[in-house]
Structure formats: C-alpha cells, structure tokens
C-alpha cells in the first residue's frame, strides 16, 4: 500500500467488511482498502488503525498474507481505541497506516523445524505464519503449535484449529490455566511452556516463534535457553506503546532498538542486551 | 588541493563586519526580505527567542548564554502541532506553508548541532513532512559563543563554542561589531544587498581569540572515550536508584533538551466545526505514561528506569541509532532541573572519576 | 396540629444546596427557616496558620461563582494589614476585574436562574429548544464577561494574577483592542436584556429594610469606599463589627447577620442601585428609565431588572478603564508583619467582608469572612413572613414556586456562604 | 456548575447528549432511571452526601469526578488534618448543629471512572471528556506535568529564579501551566501525577533551605501530595 508516501501520518480509508466475535472481549475485523489497493504485508507485521476522534493503535495483521484484497486485525478491548473499535459496525470506515515493522524471518528459517508458541492474544501475529506454512508446506520441517490461554473461553481462532491440525506434519497442542466449572475441555491444563515437553526439537535445525504477554515470553525464553535452543533462533514479537509506527515518536524504544522499525520481531540475541525488556 | 592558506583567504572573501549599531537595520533588512524573524530578546534578565516584528528590532539582544527553551526544536517541532484535520471522511494535512520563510538569528553552536541531530531522526525514512517543510524554509544565522557559564560542556562533544557548518550566516561578537561569515547561498544572498565592509584578517584573529576565551570558561566536561561500553556496563548500577530518590519526575529535562524529540499524539473534536484534529505534543521518557501500555502495564514503572533511559539515550543509544551521541552539552537539563541532577556528574561517577 | 406537609428539598437554580422550611398556620407564617444543606466550608478555620500572601488564592475557592470578589477582598484586607498602598491604575484594573465578575454572575442569574421562572420553563436548557436566541444571548454576555476576567485575571474563574500588592502580570497589550471590541459588541445584547426583563411580569410585593452598600466619591462603588446605609450612616470596614453582629441559628450552617439596632438588612444590586443611583453612567440611567424603575426599589423580584442595569454599568465602566491603559507596575515584595486587616467590597450579590489578624511571621491567626448571602439571609426570611399572608389563596405548588422565586431573587449563593443554606412548606 | 461555564459549547455538546439532572439550573428532580454518565462536583463531607453519591453511583454507568473537591477533597481537605471538632468550633459558637465530617474525594466512597482535575477544571478537558463519553469511549487526559507545559510555554521557572515553592513538577498538567505562565507558582490544584516523586521535590526544597513550615503548608493544599494520586 503506498498511501502517504509523502506524509506517513496520513491514514488511508478502509471499510469494515466483516466482524467476527472471537470471545467476549476480542473481535476480528475484516477490512478492505477503499482505494482498491491490497495491503501487501508479511507475517508478523502490524498496521495502525485509526478511529477518528479517538486515536490510533497498533495491531498485528492476523490474516493470511496470501489473501490479497482484504486483511484482518484481531482486537482485544482494553482501552480507548479498542473500545471505540468495538462500537464499529460492518460498512463503517476506519483509517489504516502500514504495514510496519520487521516480519517473522520466514525466509531465513526455510528448511528448519518450527515451534510456534503463543499466549492469549499473542496468536494474532502468528496466525499469518500458520497460513503461510499451510500454503508453502514443503519449505519447512516439522511444525509444532503450542497455544495457551487463561480459560478455554479466552482462546481465539478456535474455528480454525481443525484445519491447522490437518496441515501435514503439524501438531497443535492446547492448554489453559484454568477450566471453569461446566466447561468441556479435553486438552492440557497448565502454563504454555509445559507443552514444550511434547516436542522433540533438533536444536540446531529448529526455530521458535513466540508471542504472548511479556511475562509469558520471559519464562518461555528462559526455558528455551535452558533447553538448549540457540538464542539466535528464538524469535519474540514485542509490544510497546506506539504513537507513530515509524521511529519518530520515541515511545517504543528499548535500548537502542525501536520496536516499530527494528521489531516487533527480535531474536533473543538482540534482546538479551537490552534493558527494560521484561517488566 | 585546498590548502589552509586558501581556506583562510576564501573565508576572508566571504566574511564581513556588521557594526553593532547596524544590527537593527540588518534585522529589518531580513524582515524586508519576507522572512519571519526570530531572535533572542531579554525578558526579566533572561533571554528568550521571540518573533520580531519590524518595529521591535531594537529589542534584539545577542548577548546571552543560554535560553531555557531550545529555539530550533521549538521552531521545527512546535510543542503542540496539528497534523491532520479530519472531517466528513476527508483527511486534510495541516502542513506548514512552504512559502513562509523563517529566519532565526543568534542561535548558539550547540543548538545548531542539536538541530542536525534532530534532522537525523526526522529525515530518517520515512521523512517527517512537517519537520522537513519547516527545515527547508529556515535560514539560520548562528552566533558563536563569546562566553560560557558553569553549565556549559559543549567542548566535550565538539558542538561548541564555535561552529564550522550547518549555518547560513555565522556571527561572532567582536569588539566593534559582529563578524559575519557566509555558509550557504541563501546566506550569501542575504548579505549580497546589504552593505557591510569586508572583514580583515585581524578580525578573524579576533574571532579565534574570542572563541579561545569562551573555551577557557567552560568548566564542565564529559569524558566520551569508550562511553558506550561504560554506560552499557552500568545499566544495573545502583546509581539509578539513588537518582530516583532525588529526581522529581517532572520531565523538565525532556522539554528543554534540544535533542529530545519524543511526542504524543491526541485526537480532539473541534466542537464548532465538527472536525477531528489530530495533533502531536512533546512527550518525555521521564513520564510514567510514556511507557505505559493497556491495562496498566508499564515497561519503565520505576523512576530509576526512566532516568536511566534519559541518560542512556543521550550518552549511549543515540550512537547506535543515529551515529552520534545525543547530547550537545548545552547544559539546559542541568540548569532547569529542580533537583539539581547533573548529567555530567552522573557520567563521571559511572566512570569512577567522581565519587 | 399538622394538616399538610409539603416538602421541597433542594431549591434548584440557586448556586449550591439549601432548603427553605416554612410553617404556615392559619394563613400566617409561623416559622420560616432558611437552611443550608451544603456542607459549610470552614474556610475561616483552615485559613488559620496559612500565609497571608496565600489568602487571595485560597479564599477564591470559597465560591466558583464569585471568586473574583473574594480574591479582591482578601488582597485588600491583607494590604490593609501590611499597610500597602496601590497605584491608581492597579486600583482601576481591579475594579474592571470586579465588574467583569459582576457581569458574569448577573448574566448567569438573569438568563439561567431567573428567566426560566418568568418564561415558564423548568430550565434554560429546556427553554433553549424554543428560545434559542435568548439563551444564546445569555451565553454570549457571560462569555464576554469571562473573556474580560480572563484577560485581566489570567483565568475566568479563580483568577491568578491578582495578588497582594497588585497584579503579577499586566494584561497583554496585544489583546486589548480585541477585548474592548467585544465589550462594545456586548452593549447591544445588554440593552436587549433590559427589554427582556422589563417585559417580565413581576409579582406585586414590596418590603422595606435597611439597605447597605459601598459608597465612594465620584464612582459607582465596587471595590473602594466605605459602607453606607439607607439610614444615613457611614462606616469603614475597620468598624464593621461595631455595626454588624452575627448569631448562629440552630437549623442552619449560615450565621444570620444583624445590623446593630436595626435588625435584618439588605445588600446586593438593589441596595447599590438605591444608594448610588446618581453615580450610574448615562447609559445605565437610560436603561433604568427605559425599564421604568427608579430608586428606591422595594420589590425584591425586580432585582432582576437592576442586575440588567448593572450589566450596562459594568460594560461601560470596564471599557473606559481598559481604554486608559492596562499596564500596571509589578507588585513589590511585601514586608510581612503583625497586624489586622479588613476590607469591604461589593461582590455580585452585595457587600462582602473579610478580616484577618496576622502574627509576626505574617501567618493568619484569625479570619472572619461574611458573605452577601449571610448578610441577606435574615432579610429573606422576613420577606417570607410578609409575602405569605398576601398569597394564602395559592395552592402548595404555586406557593412553593413563588417562594422559590423570592429566594432566587436574592440570588443566594449557598455554596459560598461561608457561615452558610430546600423550600419545605409545612401547613398547620 | 462547570457546565455553565461552557456557555454555547454546552449547547453543542447537548446536540449529542441529553441532560437528565442538573440541579443548579433546573427544577427537575434526580431521575429514577439509570444514567449513562454522571458528572459530580464537590467533596463528600457528611453522611447525607455519602449516601447521595452512593445512590448516584448505583444509578450511573459512568461516573466522572469533576474538580479538585470531587477528586481529592480539594481545599476542604486541609481541615482533615486538624483534630475533629476543632475546625467547627472555631467558626460556630454551637458546633453541635453543624453537620460535617471530613472532606474526601468521591473515590473514598465509590469507584470513579474518570477524573477532571483542577480548581476550576479546564474547559477544553471537560469538552473532550464529554465528547469521549458521547462516543462511548473512556476519556483521556494526557499524563504530563505542569512543569512540562510551563517549559513549553517558554516560562522561566519560578522556583529556580525566584525561590518560590512551585508544585508544577509533580502536578497533573493540562492547565497549560496557567499559574506559572501568569507569574505565580503552581499550587497543585490538579493533584499529583502518577509516577512523579513528591519526596524528591520536598528534598529539593529542603536543599534550597526553605523553611520546613512553608514546605509543610505547600504540600498540603489541594491535595496531600503523599496520598495515593487519583490518577
Ligand atoms: C506491534 C504491536 C502489535 C499489536 N498487536 C495487537 C493485536 O493484534 N491485537 C490487539 O488487541 N492488540 C495488539 N497490540 C496492542 C494494542 O496496540 C493495544 O492494546 C492498543 O494500543 C490499546 O489501545 P487503547 O487505546 O484501546 O488503549 P489505552 O490503554 O486507552 O491506550 C492509550 C494509548 O496507549 C498506547 N498503548 C496502550 N497499550 C498499548 C499496547 N499494549 N501496545 C502499544 N501501545 C499501547 C496506544 O498508543 C494507545 O493509543 C499490539 C501492539 C503493538 C505494539
Ligand atoms: S542532555 Fe542536557 S546538556 Fe545534553 S543536550 Fe540535552 S539538555 Fe543539553
Ligand atoms: S531522552 Fe527520552 S524523551 Fe528524549 S528523545 Fe530520548 S527517549 Fe525521547
Ligand atoms: S498551574 Fe497548578 S495551581 Fe495553576 S491551574 Fe495549573 S495545576 Fe492548578
């Protein structure tokens, strides 16, 4: 998308085509650029959505990169912009800038096995990865998807889980912290890192993509290192306050890195040296 | 090949002397060329940059050491600036008019160098069109320093007290008047039709002497040798906690620092027109909200982490990010800190040069 | 024996909360009590131990409707205690600020508190559906008054520039022309206000009480001068306590003021108008003529007209003060010392008294503040005693609204009655 | 009352929202239906007011505390630090008739959803808040300090140049540093900003050899700076 080549702060208009309820506080918005152009993005990149009069917020693009004329953002209601987005109806207009940021290194890890670890909303930036792998299955080795959420009701994209399991040489493991009474649950209970016991990594040939709450990423990263994964092969997608997405507003800096330009995807080697990473 | 003598000769050719009493006329001349002129004026003993109307050229006073506000930052990224106006599904860019020419007179070397640093941030791709537009229409008449006070430490970074580039015209306060050196075509045009006698080599000597004297007045110093290694090594030094006991968390240092560039963006509804204004305002890393994310999460919850960010950004990260340290030694953050925290002191202590 | 009890808690459209309990027995008022509901603020108590120089700012918070009057009065009292005299321009500029406060308050009262009564709407907001132009005119007048307050005081509510010894900052000369132009333009609205209020139907009722207002030579006194009474006495703020005493009434948080030897008395726009009519400017007199009222005004309901006239007076006088220039010298740093200082000024609702005793460090050891509402409260109760027997034919609802109107005519500012004030009707 | 100060803007805002109860300008009674938004001014100083605010809380989806009094208790709260009854007896000869306890902000009694700081509150912030609520999103007041706005206005610091005690460094900004811009020190009417360090400020004053007495008076004005900030 070439909107705002001159003025990077000017959003382009996008129409809301469809809204899916993921869970009571999460919705997926299917958007279509009004100018008819496709939003060309790579898995792991994010866009910045405007609700005019309230503000802008960054969201990972959560749809398949192969889908050309529409794209999706999955939004959890936590504050001002996200509340405003929850009031939106199909047909409404939003502003979109982007895509921004460095994607998951899908080219670099060609040939490797992949472990995808996601916590809660953290599955959003990883969903395009899964769709990409499904399309280009022969490029990668074994794929394990480990997904944890607080409760079964907090999970997102549950309607796609069956199709993910059917991708060749791909396994999906699910866990929750807690199962409320009278809820059906036939998977694990416990933190997501415990799912790692199901995978038998070939360390050298395995890359790990992690996204979730900062605290979950912290424990996951520590465990992965202890297990012997290479720091350069463990990739995290970080989240920081952002006001511009283009390395001007300063908010997303971690040490000398900008999450918006140099990230949001970093490997552990890069992050290891930086302060203020994990709360 | 360009030898030293040639340089000196060429410099003389393009150097003039502006008599002290001619300054108001020259200022008027600038205004008559269609520039909005900004220059320092004295207000209750302190100097501040103000827009100077034709009738107020007499108020300009180039005898000052430091203004509280960094003049170039305030001009190029105003404290509050509307970026977009959105109404009825249309987005209007509120860009500065490229025809509005601005001249700023009397900015000291540290501030000009700080602007070059801001330029690195704002013209890094994608370029910031607001900054860019203002920068393009800006004419800089810099002023070498003839004195310094207890807060100045520009010599540590080579950002003062004199300037070699980055100006359109450069003034040096000499006994009789101002030495005027030309640094660009725009500058040459401006002096082209205002009569000033050519400078003599003695004037250049006097300039060197003035600068030497100014240098001699500078007492603060930051040792920048290997500074990145030292700063990174000190990320977990207890000093940050100690500073957090003293720092008020007011963010004044962020505001007055000529190289602090962070901003917040807010949408507001303009009631009478019904349009949405999207504006940016200066922000600073000393604030709680700066690193706050949804649901109360905060990556720099402790004031110590915020102070560490400020000092490390200037003295460490800048170098990786934009190839230069982010401090020009203007001394503003030291002078304006109600808690009397001194960045040079912090670095010196981390280096073990001070207890 | 109680045959009917009608409760009318919270008198609306007065600033603050209060209640009026009227017990009627055999067509006569047996008892009328003006009660205060809003918690009193105990300003006088917490002012003790604070610094004298903080007083204008602190007392400004007594009230959000007439903060300007408190700021000015407190500053004057402290100046008296510290024996600081002011230059003429500063005094003039203070008066202009005070007048802008009066205009703010009067515009609010006429259009938003009183007019709905006369036009038959529950509120100005409701009226704005049919009478948008009228409501907008009220907003406009208030806005221009705010603009002047902000121009001189730095902020429309709780001004900041006014300090002991003068102003911390002269108003910006660049904005002077604009300010004067706005005032010019508001004169038309002010005269239309006269037409509006002259057209209202006022209940026939008269009552006679002693009037007290500030008086000064050659001017319609607001900030300078001595108290003058309709009985022909004059007294200086220093002698205030010799003439006005106070008693606490058991049902109320307000104290009732008593004019020594004379009982209840009235302060406010009507008192000012009655006592200082001759000193009104020509435009104000013209307005009075137009609306057919002349001193002495004895019908409290007609205070609405007097307020409209005072708006004209305020505009005219602010204009001429501003035109003479707004540059004032910066205040000198006062020398703190022991002393006692008092001041009387005209707040929008009438005479306001501040008095402080300072210790050697300039700390407040005693504060005494009497607001116009406190001054008027007994008088309002007396009016009720007189009014009710004349209107015994009215049913409860009409009687309640009439009494509400009467109380409102005094524009009691309950939130601020330092010793501060629902209509409860009890028929026996 | 702050609504009245909006003048014509009030009418603009009312195009989007309906005013249900506004005691000062209307005869209407407090409605018995649920309210979307309640904007409440004033401190809670007695039992009746506490009951009232709890009732308003139950009735309304969103509660805004407007003004210093509603946010922190305001100036009234100064008296909270003197012994019970002492204040009352200073003013009234028979204090037993006076119904008043200590003054507290609304959040002492109920959950508050948003705050409008200051005495008086800022007009622009009020409009922004109301318009946010009209759009059904939580309001936002940027978390910067008065000190920062003071610098942005290009003022000279009243503490550093004149030694006056200014609460700007720890006070919630948004007033455009009105007081310092008019040559007066900030009195902290907007309350303490989260993340600032009043202890550091007190230390700075002590180091500048300001009398402890003055410092004490300054730190306890519109809010006790050491109380947990409302924001
Ligand atoms: C690279 C990136 C990808 C993200 N992807 C998603 C996603 O796919 N789905 C999703 O629901 N959320 C995502 N987030 C988080 C999302 O940006 C925040 O939840 C959102 O900004 C909160 O905005 P708000 O106005 O509703 O919240 P408020 O709390 O009202 O926030 C006010 C402002 O603070 C900033 N802010 C607050 N929280 C965050 C945060 N967590 N991250 C960044 N800025 C924040 C924003 O600038 C926002 O405008 C992502 C964040 C980043 C940085
Ligand atoms: S860090 Fe301090 S001394 Fe360095 S440029 Fe910024 S304000 Fe000046
Ligand atoms: S020091 Fe802080 S406020 Fe300044 S530019 Fe760096 S991150 Fe931004
Ligand atoms: S500067 Fe301070 S006292 Fe003045 S309005 Fe702002 S917060 Fe209140």
PDB file of N, CA and C and ligand atoms in Angstrom, chain A residues 46 56-60 74-76 78-83 121 124-125 238-243 259 264, chain B residues 292-295, ligand 1:
ATOM      1  N   UNK A  46       2.677  -5.256  11.418  1.00  0.00           N
ATOM      2  CA  UNK A  46       1.463  -4.702  12.024  1.00  0.00           C
ATOM      3  C   UNK A  46       1.000  -3.486  11.238  1.00  0.00           C
ATOM      4  N   UNK A  56      -5.235   6.379  17.449  1.00  0.00           N
ATOM      5  CA  UNK A  56      -4.663   5.287  16.667  1.00  0.00           C
ATOM      6  C   UNK A  56      -4.088   4.233  17.592  1.00  0.00           C
ATOM      7  N   UNK A  57      -4.077   2.988  17.144  1.00  0.00           N
ATOM      8  CA  UNK A  57      -3.413   1.921  17.876  1.00  0.00           C
ATOM      9  C   UNK A  57      -2.829   0.916  16.902  1.00  0.00           C
ATOM     10  N   UNK A  58      -1.773   0.243  17.383  1.00  0.00           N
ATOM     11  CA  UNK A  58      -1.093  -0.738  16.540  1.00  0.00           C
ATOM     12  C   UNK A  58      -1.717  -2.112  16.720  1.00  0.00           C
ATOM     13  N   UNK A  59      -1.915  -2.836  15.634  1.00  0.00           N
ATOM     14  CA  UNK A  59      -2.434  -4.199  15.702  1.00  0.00           C
ATOM     15  C   UNK A  59      -1.711  -5.067  14.701  1.00  0.00           C
ATOM     16  N   UNK A  60      -1.420  -6.287  15.137  1.00  0.00           N
ATOM     17  CA  UNK A  60      -0.789  -7.222  14.229  1.00  0.00           C
ATOM     18  C   UNK A  60      -1.784  -7.582  13.142  1.00  0.00           C
ATOM     19  N   UNK A  74      -7.125  -8.539  14.666  1.00  0.00           N
ATOM     20  CA  UNK A  74      -7.866  -9.065  15.801  1.00  0.00           C
ATOM     21  C   UNK A  74      -7.620  -8.152  16.987  1.00  0.00           C
ATOM     22  N   UNK A  75      -8.681  -7.702  17.607  1.00  0.00           N
ATOM     23  CA  UNK A  75      -8.574  -6.636  18.589  1.00  0.00           C
ATOM     24  C   UNK A  75      -9.168  -7.053  19.920  1.00  0.00           C
ATOM     25  N   UNK A  76      -8.393  -6.841  20.948  1.00  0.00           N
ATOM     26  CA  UNK A  76      -8.902  -7.096  22.284  1.00  0.00           C
ATOM     27  C   UNK A  76      -9.279  -5.767  22.927  1.00  0.00           C
ATOM     28  N   UNK A  78      -9.379  -3.203  25.432  1.00  0.00           N
ATOM     29  CA  UNK A  78      -8.666  -2.882  26.666  1.00  0.00           C
ATOM     30  C   UNK A  78      -8.685  -1.403  27.010  1.00  0.00           C
ATOM     31  N   UNK A  79      -8.948  -0.539  26.060  1.00  0.00           N
ATOM     32  CA  UNK A  79      -8.833   0.895  26.361  1.00  0.00           C
ATOM     33  C   UNK A  79      -9.664   1.724  25.416  1.00  0.00           C
ATOM     34  N   UNK A  80      -9.162   2.897  25.100  1.00  0.00           N
ATOM     35  CA  UNK A  80      -9.962   3.857  24.343  1.00  0.00           C
ATOM     36  C   UNK A  80     -10.221   3.442  22.900  1.00  0.00           C
ATOM     37  N   UNK A  81      -9.118   3.277  22.159  1.00  0.00           N
ATOM     38  CA  UNK A  81      -9.287   2.988  20.734  1.00  0.00           C
ATOM     39  C   UNK A  81      -9.985   1.645  20.551  1.00  0.00           C
ATOM     40  N   UNK A  82      -9.567   0.691  21.352  1.00  0.00           N
ATOM     41  CA  UNK A  82     -10.151  -0.639  21.198  1.00  0.00           C
ATOM     42  C   UNK A  82     -11.638  -0.637  21.580  1.00  0.00           C
ATOM     43  N   UNK A  83     -12.022   0.167  22.552  1.00  0.00           N
ATOM     44  CA  UNK A  83     -13.446   0.276  22.886  1.00  0.00           C
ATOM     45  C   UNK A  83     -14.205   0.903  21.718  1.00  0.00           C
ATOM     46  N   UNK A 121      -3.750 -13.362  23.238  1.00  0.00           N
ATOM     47  CA  UNK A 121      -3.813 -12.553  22.026  1.00  0.00           C
ATOM     48  C   UNK A 121      -2.597 -12.749  21.142  1.00  0.00           C
ATOM     49  N   UNK A 124      -2.391 -13.767  17.437  1.00  0.00           N
ATOM     50  CA  UNK A 124      -2.745 -12.919  16.289  1.00  0.00           C
ATOM     51  C   UNK A 124      -1.608 -12.739  15.275  1.00  0.00           C
ATOM     52  N   UNK A 125      -0.409 -12.332  15.694  1.00  0.00           N
ATOM     53  CA  UNK A 125       0.653 -12.164  14.703  1.00  0.00           C
ATOM     54  C   UNK A 125       1.183 -13.492  14.174  1.00  0.00           C
ATOM     55  N   UNK A 238       7.512  -8.311  20.243  1.00  0.00           N
ATOM     56  CA  UNK A 238       7.280  -7.464  21.413  1.00  0.00           C
ATOM     57  C   UNK A 238       6.210  -6.417  21.147  1.00  0.00           C
ATOM     58  N   UNK A 239       5.726  -5.904  22.238  1.00  0.00           N
ATOM     59  CA  UNK A 239       4.693  -4.884  22.166  1.00  0.00           C
ATOM     60  C   UNK A 239       5.123  -3.717  23.030  1.00  0.00           C
ATOM     61  N   UNK A 240       5.069  -2.531  22.507  1.00  0.00           N
ATOM     62  CA  UNK A 240       5.377  -1.337  23.288  1.00  0.00           C
ATOM     63  C   UNK A 240       4.394  -0.261  22.927  1.00  0.00           C
ATOM     64  N   UNK A 241       4.292   0.734  23.794  1.00  0.00           N
ATOM     65  CA  UNK A 241       3.456   1.874  23.446  1.00  0.00           C
ATOM     66  C   UNK A 241       3.979   2.470  22.145  1.00  0.00           C
ATOM     67  N   UNK A 242       3.070   2.832  21.273  1.00  0.00           N
ATOM     68  CA  UNK A 242       3.466   3.394  19.983  1.00  0.00           C
ATOM     69  C   UNK A 242       2.563   4.524  19.611  1.00  0.00           C
ATOM     70  N   UNK A 243       3.158   5.574  19.103  1.00  0.00           N
ATOM     71  CA  UNK A 243       2.337   6.704  18.693  1.00  0.00           C
ATOM     72  C   UNK A 243       2.526   7.007  17.218  1.00  0.00           C
ATOM     73  N   UNK A 259      10.989  -0.708  18.537  1.00  0.00           N
ATOM     74  CA  UNK A 259      10.142  -1.869  18.286  1.00  0.00           C
ATOM     75  C   UNK A 259       9.438  -1.729  16.935  1.00  0.00           C
ATOM     76  N   UNK A 264       8.632  -5.534  15.309  1.00  0.00           N
ATOM     77  CA  UNK A 264       8.434  -6.045  16.670  1.00  0.00           C
ATOM     78  C   UNK A 264       9.088  -7.403  16.883  1.00  0.00           C
TER      79      UNK A 264
ATOM     80  N   UNK B 292       3.689   3.314  29.269  1.00  0.00           N
ATOM     81  CA  UNK B 292       2.536   2.580  29.784  1.00  0.00           C
ATOM     82  C   UNK B 292       1.774   1.951  28.628  1.00  0.00           C
ATOM     83  N   UNK B 293       1.359   0.717  28.796  1.00  0.00           N
ATOM     84  CA  UNK B 293       0.505   0.087  27.794  1.00  0.00           C
ATOM     85  C   UNK B 293      -0.817  -0.294  28.445  1.00  0.00           C
ATOM     86  N   UNK B 294      -1.659  -0.927  27.654  1.00  0.00           N
ATOM     87  CA  UNK B 294      -3.026  -1.193  28.097  1.00  0.00           C
ATOM     88  C   UNK B 294      -3.058  -1.927  29.442  1.00  0.00           C
ATOM     89  N   UNK B 295      -4.150  -1.716  30.139  1.00  0.00           N
ATOM     90  CA  UNK B 295      -4.422  -2.401  31.399  1.00  0.00           C
ATOM     91  C   UNK B 295      -3.349  -2.157  32.452  1.00  0.00           C
TER      92      UNK B 295
HETATM   93  C1  LIG E   1       3.359  -4.240  17.284  1.00  0.00           C
HETATM   94  C2  LIG E   1       2.094  -4.324  18.076  1.00  0.00           C
HETATM   95  C3  LIG E   1       1.137  -5.261  17.710  1.00  0.00           C
HETATM   96  C4  LIG E   1      -0.050  -5.358  18.425  1.00  0.00           C
HETATM   97  N1  LIG E   1      -0.985  -6.258  18.026  1.00  0.00           N
HETATM   98  C5  LIG E   1      -2.176  -6.327  18.647  1.00  0.00           C
HETATM   99  C6  LIG E   1      -3.188  -7.176  18.197  1.00  0.00           C
HETATM  100  O1  LIG E   1      -3.039  -7.889  17.231  1.00  0.00           O
HETATM  101  N2  LIG E   1      -4.362  -7.196  18.857  1.00  0.00           N
HETATM  102  C7  LIG E   1      -4.582  -6.390  19.944  1.00  0.00           C
HETATM  103  O2  LIG E   1      -5.691  -6.445  20.506  1.00  0.00           O
HETATM  104  N3  LIG E   1      -3.621  -5.575  20.398  1.00  0.00           N
HETATM  105  C8  LIG E   1      -2.428  -5.513  19.770  1.00  0.00           C
HETATM  106  N4  LIG E   1      -1.466  -4.641  20.228  1.00  0.00           N
HETATM  107  C9  LIG E   1      -1.736  -3.873  21.418  1.00  0.00           C
HETATM  108  C10 LIG E   1      -2.603  -2.694  21.055  1.00  0.00           C
HETATM  109  O3  LIG E   1      -1.839  -1.777  20.317  1.00  0.00           O
HETATM  110  C11 LIG E   1      -3.076  -2.041  22.323  1.00  0.00           C
HETATM  111  O4  LIG E   1      -3.908  -2.934  23.022  1.00  0.00           O
HETATM  112  C12 LIG E   1      -3.857  -0.792  21.993  1.00  0.00           C
HETATM  113  O5  LIG E   1      -2.979   0.179  21.551  1.00  0.00           O
HETATM  114  C13 LIG E   1      -4.565  -0.262  23.183  1.00  0.00           C
HETATM  115  O6  LIG E   1      -5.159   0.923  22.761  1.00  0.00           O
HETATM  116  P1  LIG E   1      -6.332   1.595  23.516  1.00  0.00           P
HETATM  117  O7  LIG E   1      -6.450   2.953  23.019  1.00  0.00           O
HETATM  118  O8  LIG E   1      -7.589   0.769  23.436  1.00  0.00           O
HETATM  119  O9  LIG E   1      -5.824   1.524  24.998  1.00  0.00           O
HETATM  120  P2  LIG E   1      -5.455   2.676  26.040  1.00  0.00           P
HETATM  121  O10 LIG E   1      -4.996   1.968  27.247  1.00  0.00           O
HETATM  122  O11 LIG E   1      -6.580   3.622  26.140  1.00  0.00           O
HETATM  123  O12 LIG E   1      -4.203   3.315  25.347  1.00  0.00           O
HETATM  124  C14 LIG E   1      -3.945   4.630  25.011  1.00  0.00           C
HETATM  125  C15 LIG E   1      -2.743   4.632  24.074  1.00  0.00           C
HETATM  126  O13 LIG E   1      -1.662   3.942  24.689  1.00  0.00           O
HETATM  127  C16 LIG E   1      -0.938   3.172  23.788  1.00  0.00           C
HETATM  128  N5  LIG E   1      -0.985   1.763  24.157  1.00  0.00           N
HETATM  129  C17 LIG E   1      -1.683   1.245  25.172  1.00  0.00           C
HETATM  130  N6  LIG E   1      -1.470  -0.065  25.262  1.00  0.00           N
HETATM  131  C18 LIG E   1      -0.621  -0.399  24.292  1.00  0.00           C
HETATM  132  C19 LIG E   1      -0.026  -1.604  23.898  1.00  0.00           C
HETATM  133  N7  LIG E   1      -0.299  -2.743  24.534  1.00  0.00           N
HETATM  134  N8  LIG E   1       0.803  -1.586  22.869  1.00  0.00           N
HETATM  135  C20 LIG E   1       1.076  -0.438  22.234  1.00  0.00           C
HETATM  136  N9  LIG E   1       0.552   0.748  22.578  1.00  0.00           N
HETATM  137  C21 LIG E   1      -0.288   0.768  23.589  1.00  0.00           C
HETATM  138  C22 LIG E   1      -1.556   3.409  22.464  1.00  0.00           C
HETATM  139  O14 LIG E   1      -0.779   4.370  21.863  1.00  0.00           O
HETATM  140  C23 LIG E   1      -2.944   3.909  22.756  1.00  0.00           C
HETATM  141  O15 LIG E   1      -3.391   4.765  21.752  1.00  0.00           O
HETATM  142  C24 LIG E   1      -0.271  -4.546  19.535  1.00  0.00           C
HETATM  143  C25 LIG E   1       0.689  -3.614  19.914  1.00  0.00           C
HETATM  144  C26 LIG E   1       1.859  -3.491  19.178  1.00  0.00           C
HETATM  145  C27 LIG E   1       2.853  -2.500  19.574  1.00  0.00           C
END
